[in-house]
Amino acid sequence: MVRHDRDLGGVGSWVSHIVRFVVAALVLMLVGYVVPGFSRLTFGTALLAAIVIALFGYVIEAIGGRQISPYGHGIVGFIVSAIVIYAAQFVVPGLRVTILGALLGAFVIGIVDMFIPTKVR
């Protein structure tokens, strides 16, 4: 069986990651339009926010394990996702999120993620 992420010397894997970041950026742009307390983002800002959020998620998962990962399911994953989104505003210029906006954003992203997975692994 041929694995698609190993085709062309790993190029498929990079393309897969790029597509997932683009989808995550589009989801963040959507969240900016539908969630109060979440700033509307340009594509470049949303893409940077998607990368920062993914990096924060990896760091949290590396430190605390899978149980408190923002990619985990349940209330802990939801709260950690909201914290990661809120913290990202301090790194990403142009991203402004209130605490309520981060909670609502994490909820909307979780709903969208059920249908269009945006995790990068």
CSV table of N, CA and C in Angstrom, one decimal, residues 7-85:
chain,number,residue,atom,x,y,z
A,7,ASP,N,4.8,10.2,-0.6
A,7,ASP,CA,5.1,10.4,-2.0
A,7,ASP,C,6.0,11.5,-2.3
A,8,LEU,N,6.8,11.4,-3.3
A,8,LEU,CA,7.7,12.4,-3.8
A,8,LEU,C,8.7,12.9,-2.7
A,9,GLY,N,9.2,12.0,-1.9
A,9,GLY,CA,10.1,12.3,-0.8
A,9,GLY,C,9.6,13.2,0.3
A,10,GLY,N,8.3,13.0,0.6
A,10,GLY,CA,7.8,13.8,1.7
A,10,GLY,C,7.1,15.0,1.3
A,11,VAL,N,7.1,15.3,0.0
A,11,VAL,CA,6.4,16.6,-0.5
A,11,VAL,C,4.9,16.5,-0.2
A,12,GLY,N,4.3,15.4,-0.3
A,12,GLY,CA,2.9,15.2,0.0
A,12,GLY,C,2.5,15.6,1.4
A,13,SER,N,3.4,15.3,2.3
A,13,SER,CA,3.2,15.7,3.7
A,13,SER,C,3.2,17.2,3.9
A,14,TRP,N,4.2,17.9,3.2
A,14,TRP,CA,4.2,19.3,3.3
A,14,TRP,C,3.0,20.0,2.7
A,15,VAL,N,2.6,19.5,1.6
A,15,VAL,CA,1.4,20.0,0.9
A,15,VAL,C,0.1,19.8,1.9
A,16,SER,N,0.1,18.6,2.5
A,16,SER,CA,-1.0,18.4,3.4
A,16,SER,C,-1.0,19.4,4.6
A,17,HIS,N,0.1,19.7,5.1
A,17,HIS,CA,0.2,20.7,6.2
A,17,HIS,C,-0.2,22.1,5.7
A,18,ILE,N,0.3,22.4,4.5
A,18,ILE,CA,-0.1,23.8,4.0
A,18,ILE,C,-1.6,23.9,3.8
A,19,VAL,N,-2.2,22.8,3.2
A,19,VAL,CA,-3.6,22.8,3.0
A,19,VAL,C,-4.4,23.0,4.3
A,20,ARG,N,-3.9,22.3,5.4
A,20,ARG,CA,-4.6,22.3,6.7
A,20,ARG,C,-4.4,23.7,7.3
A,21,PHE,N,-3.2,24.4,7.1
A,21,PHE,CA,-3.1,25.7,7.7
A,21,PHE,C,-4.0,26.7,6.9
A,22,VAL,N,-4.1,26.5,5.6
A,22,VAL,CA,-5.0,27.4,4.8
A,22,VAL,C,-6.5,27.2,5.3
A,23,VAL,N,-6.9,26.0,5.5
A,23,VAL,CA,-8.2,25.7,6.0
A,23,VAL,C,-8.4,26.3,7.4
A,24,ALA,N,-7.4,26.1,8.2
A,24,ALA,CA,-7.5,26.7,9.6
A,24,ALA,C,-7.6,28.2,9.5
A,25,ALA,N,-6.9,28.9,8.6
A,25,ALA,CA,-6.9,30.3,8.4
A,25,ALA,C,-8.3,30.8,8.0
A,26,LEU,N,-8.9,30.0,7.0
A,26,LEU,CA,-10.2,30.3,6.5
A,26,LEU,C,-11.3,30.2,7.6
A,27,VAL,N,-11.1,29.2,8.5
A,27,VAL,CA,-12.0,29.0,9.6
A,27,VAL,C,-11.9,30.2,10.6
A,28,LEU,N,-10.7,30.6,10.9
A,28,LEU,CA,-10.5,31.8,11.7
A,28,LEU,C,-11.1,33.0,11.2
A,29,MET,N,-11.0,33.2,9.8
A,29,MET,CA,-11.6,34.3,9.2
A,29,MET,C,-13.1,34.3,9.4
A,30,LEU,N,-13.7,33.1,9.2
A,30,LEU,CA,-15.1,32.9,9.4
A,30,LEU,C,-15.5,33.2,10.8
A,31,VAL,N,-14.7,32.8,11.8
A,31,VAL,CA,-15.0,33.0,13.2
A,31,VAL,C,-15.0,34.5,13.5
A,32,GLY,N,-14.1,35.2,12.8
A,32,GLY,CA,-14.0,36.7,13.0
A,32,GLY,C,-15.3,37.4,12.5
A,33,TYR,N,-16.0,36.8,11.6
A,33,TYR,CA,-17.2,37.4,11.1
A,33,TYR,C,-18.5,37.0,11.9
A,34,VAL,N,-18.5,35.9,12.5
A,34,VAL,CA,-19.7,35.4,13.2
A,34,VAL,C,-19.6,35.5,14.7
A,35,VAL,N,-18.4,35.7,15.3
A,35,VAL,CA,-18.3,35.7,16.8
A,35,VAL,C,-18.0,37.1,17.3
A,36,PRO,N,-18.9,37.5,18.2
A,36,PRO,CA,-18.6,38.9,18.8
A,36,PRO,C,-17.4,38.8,19.7
A,37,GLY,N,-16.6,39.8,19.7
A,37,GLY,CA,-15.4,39.8,20.5
A,37,GLY,C,-14.2,39.2,19.9
A,38,PHE,N,-14.3,38.9,18.6
A,38,PHE,CA,-13.3,38.2,17.9
A,38,PHE,C,-13.0,39.1,16.6
A,39,SER,N,-11.8,39.7,16.5
A,39,SER,CA,-11.6,40.6,15.4
A,39,SER,C,-11.7,40.0,14.0
A,40,ARG,N,-12.1,40.7,13.1
A,40,ARG,CA,-12.1,40.2,11.7
A,40,ARG,C,-10.7,40.2,11.2
A,41,LEU,N,-10.3,39.2,10.5
A,41,LEU,CA,-8.9,39.0,10.1
A,41,LEU,C,-8.7,39.0,8.6
A,42,THR,N,-7.6,39.5,8.2
A,42,THR,CA,-7.2,39.4,6.8
A,42,THR,C,-6.7,37.9,6.6
A,43,PHE,N,-6.5,37.5,5.4
A,43,PHE,CA,-6.0,36.1,5.2
A,43,PHE,C,-4.6,35.9,5.8
A,44,GLY,N,-3.7,36.9,5.6
A,44,GLY,CA,-2.4,36.8,6.2
A,44,GLY,C,-2.3,36.7,7.7
A,45,THR,N,-3.1,37.6,8.3
A,45,THR,CA,-3.2,37.6,9.8
A,45,THR,C,-3.8,36.2,10.3
A,46,ALA,N,-4.8,35.8,9.6
A,46,ALA,CA,-5.5,34.5,10.0
A,46,ALA,C,-4.5,33.3,9.8
A,47,LEU,N,-3.7,33.4,8.7
A,47,LEU,CA,-2.7,32.3,8.5
A,47,LEU,C,-1.7,32.3,9.6
A,48,LEU,N,-1.2,33.5,10.0
A,48,LEU,CA,-0.2,33.6,11.1
A,48,LEU,C,-0.8,33.1,12.4
A,49,ALA,N,-2.1,33.5,12.6
A,49,ALA,CA,-2.8,33.1,13.8
A,49,ALA,C,-2.9,31.6,13.9
A,50,ALA,N,-3.2,31.0,12.7
A,50,ALA,CA,-3.3,29.5,12.7
A,50,ALA,C,-2.0,28.8,13.0
A,51,ILE,N,-0.9,29.4,12.5
A,51,ILE,CA,0.4,28.8,12.8
A,51,ILE,C,0.7,29.0,14.3
A,52,VAL,N,0.5,30.2,14.9
A,52,VAL,CA,0.7,30.4,16.3
A,52,VAL,C,-0.1,29.5,17.2
A,53,ILE,N,-1.4,29.4,16.8
A,53,ILE,CA,-2.3,28.6,17.6
A,53,ILE,C,-1.8,27.1,17.6
A,54,ALA,N,-1.4,26.6,16.4
A,54,ALA,CA,-0.9,25.3,16.3
A,54,ALA,C,0.4,25.1,17.1
A,55,LEU,N,1.3,26.1,17.1
A,55,LEU,CA,2.5,26.0,17.9
A,55,LEU,C,2.2,26.0,19.4
A,56,PHE,N,1.3,26.9,19.8
A,56,PHE,CA,1.0,26.9,21.2
A,56,PHE,C,0.4,25.5,21.6
A,57,GLY,N,-0.5,25.0,20.8
A,57,GLY,CA,-1.1,23.7,21.0
A,57,GLY,C,0.0,22.6,21.2
A,58,TYR,N,1.0,22.6,20.3
A,58,TYR,CA,2.0,21.6,20.4
A,58,TYR,C,2.8,21.7,21.7
A,59,VAL,N,3.1,23.0,22.1
A,59,VAL,CA,3.9,23.2,23.3
A,59,VAL,C,3.1,22.7,24.5
A,60,ILE,N,1.8,23.0,24.6
A,60,ILE,CA,0.9,22.6,25.7
A,60,ILE,C,0.8,21.1,25.7
A,61,GLU,N,0.7,20.5,24.6
A,61,GLU,CA,0.6,19.0,24.5
A,61,GLU,C,1.9,18.4,24.9
A,62,ALA,N,3.1,19.0,24.6
A,62,ALA,CA,4.4,18.4,24.9
A,62,ALA,C,4.6,18.6,26.4
A,63,ILE,N,4.1,19.6,27.0
A,63,ILE,CA,4.3,19.9,28.5
A,63,ILE,C,3.3,19.1,29.3
A,64,GLY,N,2.1,19.2,29.0
A,64,GLY,CA,1.0,18.6,29.8
A,64,GLY,C,0.5,17.2,29.3
A,65,GLY,N,0.9,16.8,28.2
A,65,GLY,CA,0.4,15.5,27.7
A,65,GLY,C,-0.9,15.7,26.9
A,66,ARG,N,-1.4,14.6,26.4
A,66,ARG,CA,-2.6,14.6,25.5
A,66,ARG,C,-3.9,14.9,26.3
A,67,GLN,N,-3.9,14.7,27.6
A,67,GLN,CA,-5.1,14.9,28.4
A,67,GLN,C,-5.5,16.4,28.4
A,68,ILE,N,-4.5,17.3,28.4
A,68,ILE,CA,-4.8,18.8,28.4
A,68,ILE,C,-4.6,19.5,27.1
A,69,SER,N,-4.4,18.7,26.1
A,69,SER,CA,-4.2,19.2,24.7
A,69,SER,C,-5.4,20.0,24.2
A,70,PRO,N,-5.2,21.1,23.5
A,70,PRO,CA,-6.3,21.8,22.9
A,70,PRO,C,-6.9,20.9,21.8
A,71,TYR,N,-6.2,19.9,21.4
A,71,TYR,CA,-6.8,19.0,20.4
A,71,TYR,C,-7.6,17.9,21.0
A,72,GLY,N,-7.6,17.8,22.3
A,72,GLY,CA,-8.4,16.8,23.0
A,72,GLY,C,-9.8,17.2,23.0
A,73,HIS,N,-10.6,16.2,23.3
A,73,HIS,CA,-12.1,16.4,23.4
A,73,HIS,C,-12.5,16.7,24.8
A,74,GLY,N,-13.7,17.2,24.9
A,74,GLY,CA,-14.2,17.4,26.3
A,74,GLY,C,-14.0,18.9,26.7
A,75,ILE,N,-14.4,19.1,28.0
A,75,ILE,CA,-14.3,20.4,28.5
A,75,ILE,C,-12.9,20.9,28.7
A,76,VAL,N,-12.0,20.1,29.1
A,76,VAL,CA,-10.6,20.5,29.3
A,76,VAL,C,-10.0,21.0,27.9
A,77,GLY,N,-10.2,20.2,26.9
A,77,GLY,CA,-9.7,20.6,25.6
A,77,GLY,C,-10.3,21.9,25.1
A,78,PHE,N,-11.6,22.1,25.4
A,78,PHE,CA,-12.3,23.3,25.0
A,78,PHE,C,-11.8,24.5,25.7
A,79,ILE,N,-11.6,24.4,27.0
A,79,ILE,CA,-11.0,25.5,27.8
A,79,ILE,C,-9.6,25.8,27.4
A,80,VAL,N,-8.8,24.8,27.2
A,80,VAL,CA,-7.4,25.0,26.7
A,80,VAL,C,-7.4,25.7,25.3
A,81,SER,N,-8.3,25.3,24.5
A,81,SER,CA,-8.4,25.9,23.1
A,81,SER,C,-8.7,27.4,23.3
A,82,ALA,N,-9.7,27.7,24.2
A,82,ALA,CA,-10.0,29.1,24.4
A,82,ALA,C,-8.8,29.9,24.9
A,83,ILE,N,-8.1,29.3,25.8
A,83,ILE,CA,-6.9,30.0,26.4
A,83,ILE,C,-5.8,30.2,25.3
A,84,VAL,N,-5.6,29.2,24.5
A,84,VAL,CA,-4.7,29.3,23.4
A,84,VAL,C,-5.1,30.4,22.4
A,85,ILE,N,-6.3,30.5,22.1
A,85,ILE,CA,-6.8,31.5,21.2
A,85,ILE,C,-6.6,32.9,21.8
